PDB file of C-alpha atoms in Angstrom:
ATOM      1  CA  GLN A1133      32.967   3.664   9.225  1.00  0.00           C
ATOM      2  CA  LEU A1134      35.823   2.395   7.056  1.00  0.00           C
ATOM      3  CA  VAL A1135      38.781   4.757   6.396  1.00  0.00           C
ATOM      4  CA  GLU A1136      41.581   3.263   4.058  1.00  0.00           C
ATOM      5  CA  SER A1137      45.368   4.486   4.249  1.00  0.00           C
ATOM      6  CA  GLY A1138      48.662   3.475   3.095  1.00  0.00           C
ATOM      7  CA  GLY A1139      48.492   3.776  -0.632  1.00  0.00           C
ATOM      8  CA  GLY A1140      51.213   5.850  -2.557  1.00  0.00           C
ATOM      9  CA  SER A1141      53.541   5.613  -5.541  1.00  0.00           C
ATOM     10  CA  VAL A1142      56.176   2.631  -5.812  1.00  0.00           C
ATOM     11  CA  GLN A1143      58.323   1.508  -8.608  1.00  0.00           C
ATOM     12  CA  ALA A1144      57.270  -2.227  -9.607  1.00  0.00           C
ATOM     13  CA  GLY A1145      58.826  -4.741  -7.586  1.00  0.00           C
ATOM     14  CA  GLY A1146      58.187  -2.650  -4.599  1.00  0.00           C
ATOM     15  CA  SER A1147      55.972  -3.091  -1.430  1.00  0.00           C
ATOM     16  CA  LEU A1148      53.445  -1.482   0.233  1.00  0.00           C
ATOM     17  CA  ARG A1149      50.459  -2.068   3.063  1.00  0.00           C
ATOM     18  CA  LEU A1150      47.197  -0.704   3.071  1.00  0.00           C
ATOM     19  CA  SER A1151      45.330  -0.447   6.166  1.00  0.00           C
ATOM     20  CA  CYS A1152      41.497   0.060   6.938  1.00  0.00           C
ATOM     21  CA  ALA A1153      40.103   1.111   9.895  1.00  0.00           C
ATOM     22  CA  VAL A1154      36.707   0.286  11.109  1.00  0.00           C
ATOM     23  CA  SER A1155      34.761   1.997  13.512  1.00  0.00           C
ATOM     24  CA  GLY A1156      30.789   2.127  13.953  1.00  0.00           C
ATOM     25  CA  TYR A1157      30.334  -1.800  14.481  1.00  0.00           C
ATOM     26  CA  THR A1158      31.748  -4.944  16.153  1.00  0.00           C
ATOM     27  CA  TYR A1159      34.706  -5.328  13.733  1.00  0.00           C
ATOM     28  CA  SER A1160      34.296  -9.284  13.544  1.00  0.00           C
ATOM     29  CA  THR A1161      30.331  -8.982  12.846  1.00  0.00           C
ATOM     30  CA  TYR A1162      31.341  -9.134   9.081  1.00  0.00           C
ATOM     31  CA  CYS A1163      33.321 -10.452   6.098  1.00  0.00           C
ATOM     32  CA  MET A1164      36.301  -7.609   4.891  1.00  0.00           C
ATOM     33  CA  GLY A1165      37.239  -7.287   1.510  1.00  0.00           C
ATOM     34  CA  TRP A1166      39.819  -5.226  -0.532  1.00  0.00           C
ATOM     35  CA  PHE A1167      38.392  -4.395  -3.810  1.00  0.00           C
ATOM     36  CA  ARG A1168      40.595  -2.425  -6.412  1.00  0.00           C
ATOM     37  CA  GLN A1169      39.115  -0.121  -9.289  1.00  0.00           C
ATOM     38  CA  ALA A1170      41.695   0.977 -12.312  1.00  0.00           C
ATOM     39  CA  PRO A1171      40.724   3.853 -14.660  1.00  0.00           C
ATOM     40  CA  GLY A1172      38.164   2.604 -17.165  1.00  0.00           C
ATOM     41  CA  LYS A1173      38.221  -0.786 -15.698  1.00  0.00           C
ATOM     42  CA  GLU A1174      35.183  -2.214 -13.267  1.00  0.00           C
ATOM     43  CA  ARG A1175      35.578  -2.751  -9.803  1.00  0.00           C
ATOM     44  CA  GLU A1176      37.103  -6.381  -8.791  1.00  0.00           C
ATOM     45  CA  GLY A1177      37.536  -8.146  -5.813  1.00  0.00           C
ATOM     46  CA  VAL A1178      41.344  -8.431  -4.500  1.00  0.00           C
ATOM     47  CA  ALA A1179      40.944 -10.380  -1.296  1.00  0.00           C
ATOM     48  CA  SER A1180      38.495 -11.286   1.397  1.00  0.00           C
ATOM     49  CA  ILE A1181      38.770 -12.582   4.965  1.00  0.00           C
ATOM     50  CA  ASP A1182      36.311 -13.934   7.326  1.00  0.00           C
ATOM     51  CA  SER A1183      36.034 -13.772  11.244  1.00  0.00           C
ATOM     52  CA  ASP A1184      37.399 -17.240  11.362  1.00  0.00           C
ATOM     53  CA  GLY A1185      40.435 -16.437   9.574  1.00  0.00           C
ATOM     54  CA  SER A1186      39.466 -17.788   6.202  1.00  0.00           C
ATOM     55  CA  THR A1187      40.947 -15.935   3.125  1.00  0.00           C
ATOM     56  CA  SER A1188      40.567 -15.674  -0.246  1.00  0.00           C
ATOM     57  CA  TYR A1189      42.571 -14.239  -3.202  1.00  0.00           C
ATOM     58  CA  ALA A1190      42.146 -13.020  -6.741  1.00  0.00           C
ATOM     59  CA  ASP A1191      44.186 -15.535  -9.368  1.00  0.00           C
ATOM     60  CA  SER A1192      45.947 -12.167  -9.968  1.00  0.00           C
ATOM     61  CA  VAL A1193      47.351 -11.397  -6.648  1.00  0.00           C
ATOM     62  CA  LYS A1194      48.053 -15.011  -5.015  1.00  0.00           C
ATOM     63  CA  GLY A1195      51.427 -15.245  -3.793  1.00  0.00           C
ATOM     64  CA  ARG A1196      52.053 -11.778  -3.764  1.00  0.00           C
ATOM     65  CA  PHE A1197      49.294  -9.998  -1.649  1.00  0.00           C
ATOM     66  CA  THR A1198      48.509 -11.158   2.037  1.00  0.00           C
ATOM     67  CA  ILE A1199      45.162 -10.181   3.758  1.00  0.00           C
ATOM     68  CA  SER A1200      44.817  -9.864   7.757  1.00  0.00           C
ATOM     69  CA  GLN A1201      43.492  -8.358  10.247  1.00  0.00           C
ATOM     70  CA  ASP A1202      43.966  -7.260  13.901  1.00  0.00           C
ATOM     71  CA  ASN A1203      40.472  -7.713  15.942  1.00  0.00           C
ATOM     72  CA  ALA A1204      41.655  -6.129  18.636  1.00  0.00           C
ATOM     73  CA  LYS A1205      42.452  -2.893  16.564  1.00  0.00           C
ATOM     74  CA  ASN A1206      39.503  -3.418  14.272  1.00  0.00           C
ATOM     75  CA  THR A1207      42.158  -2.809  11.767  1.00  0.00           C
ATOM     76  CA  LEU A1208      41.879  -4.683   7.947  1.00  0.00           C
ATOM     77  CA  TYR A1209      45.225  -4.953   5.783  1.00  0.00           C
ATOM     78  CA  LEU A1210      46.589  -5.763   2.788  1.00  0.00           C
ATOM     79  CA  GLN A1211      50.226  -6.186   2.449  1.00  0.00           C
ATOM     80  CA  MET A1212      51.551  -5.967  -1.214  1.00  0.00           C
ATOM     81  CA  ARG A1213      54.532  -7.239  -2.266  1.00  0.00           C
ATOM     82  CA  SER A1214      56.257  -7.397  -5.826  1.00  0.00           C
ATOM     83  CA  LEU A1215      53.748  -5.111  -7.141  1.00  0.00           C
ATOM     84  CA  GLN A1216      53.333  -4.656 -10.898  1.00  0.00           C
ATOM     85  CA  THR A1217      52.047  -1.849 -13.149  1.00  0.00           C
ATOM     86  CA  GLU A1218      48.885  -3.409 -13.250  1.00  0.00           C
ATOM     87  CA  ASP A1219      48.289  -3.306  -9.554  1.00  0.00           C
ATOM     88  CA  THR A1220      47.921   0.530 -10.106  1.00  0.00           C
ATOM     89  CA  ALA A1221      44.332   1.675  -8.852  1.00  0.00           C
ATOM     90  CA  MET A1222      42.006   2.971  -6.462  1.00  0.00           C
ATOM     91  CA  TYR A1223      41.927   0.531  -3.617  1.00  0.00           C
ATOM     92  CA  TYR A1224      38.775   0.034  -1.232  1.00  0.00           C
ATOM     93  CA  CYS A1225      37.969  -1.949   2.057  1.00  0.00           C
ATOM     94  CA  ALA A1226      34.348  -3.236   2.213  1.00  0.00           C
ATOM     95  CA  ALA A1227      32.538  -5.222   4.659  1.00  0.00           C
ATOM     96  CA  GLY A1228      29.645  -7.766   4.007  1.00  0.00           C
ATOM     97  CA  ALA A1229      28.138 -10.928   5.199  1.00  0.00           C
ATOM     98  CA  GLY A1230      30.839 -13.183   3.358  1.00  0.00           C
ATOM     99  CA  VAL A1231      30.464 -15.612   0.280  1.00  0.00           C
ATOM    100  CA  TYR A1232      31.052 -19.036   0.560  1.00  0.00           C
ATOM    101  CA  ARG A1233      31.252 -21.131  -2.681  1.00  0.00           C
ATOM    102  CA  ASP A1234      32.178 -24.840  -2.649  1.00  0.00           C
ATOM    103  CA  GLY A1235      32.765 -25.003   1.229  1.00  0.00           C
ATOM    104  CA  GLY A1236      35.384 -22.180   0.770  1.00  0.00           C
ATOM    105  CA  LEU A1237      35.331 -18.499   1.449  1.00  0.00           C
ATOM    106  CA  ASP A1238      34.898 -16.593  -2.088  1.00  0.00           C
ATOM    107  CA  ILE A1239      35.832 -12.869  -2.517  1.00  0.00           C
ATOM    108  CA  GLY A1240      32.165 -12.528  -4.200  1.00  0.00           C
ATOM    109  CA  SER A1241      31.164  -8.909  -6.164  1.00  0.00           C
ATOM    110  CA  GLU A1242      30.391  -5.750  -5.114  1.00  0.00           C
ATOM    111  CA  ARG A1243      26.594  -6.327  -4.040  1.00  0.00           C
ATOM    112  CA  ASP A1244      28.202  -8.620  -1.240  1.00  0.00           C
ATOM    113  CA  TYR A1245      29.492  -5.588   0.339  1.00  0.00           C
ATOM    114  CA  GLY A1246      27.146  -3.188   2.178  1.00  0.00           C
ATOM    115  CA  TYR A1247      29.818  -1.094   3.349  1.00  0.00           C
ATOM    116  CA  TRP A1248      32.618   0.800   1.602  1.00  0.00           C
ATOM    117  CA  GLY A1249      35.579   3.399   2.660  1.00  0.00           C
ATOM    118  CA  GLN A1250      36.471   6.104   0.071  1.00  0.00           C
ATOM    119  CA  GLY A1251      39.583   4.367  -0.994  1.00  0.00           C
ATOM    120  CA  THR A1252      43.405   4.830  -1.310  1.00  0.00           C
ATOM    121  CA  GLN A1253      45.239   5.132  -4.486  1.00  0.00           C
ATOM    122  CA  VAL A1254      48.329   3.259  -5.276  1.00  0.00           C
ATOM    123  CA  THR A1255      50.323   3.586  -8.295  1.00  0.00           C
ATOM    124  CA  VAL A1256      53.281   1.652  -9.692  1.00  0.00           C
ATOM    125  CA  SER A1257      55.316   2.957 -12.148  1.00  0.00           C
ATOM    126  CA  ALA A1258      57.401   0.671 -14.278  1.00  0.00           C
TER     127      ALA A1258
END
């Protein structure tokens, strides 16, 4: 089970930290990812992290978002800074086998993840 929290409303330039509490399996078994879906748009990958700490980010969030995990707490995080109105979306955490391309971790797509949370809404106002 994956349960997200930490979403909310913030002004542009602000920060939020999302959490995803994992239960029901050994946390380090899977690669973890954050996805988001804005109204009328497809779900897109934001960031991913593997059990060895490898990370991957979408170009649109590089330098602003940081994905991390606390294996002892079975929790995944997404620290979001310098938020923009374009970041407004429902954010989902997901667990999957991990996607590697050219020797490095890739976020992959929705179909690469088999377990999903219910989502937490992030709204950024101008």
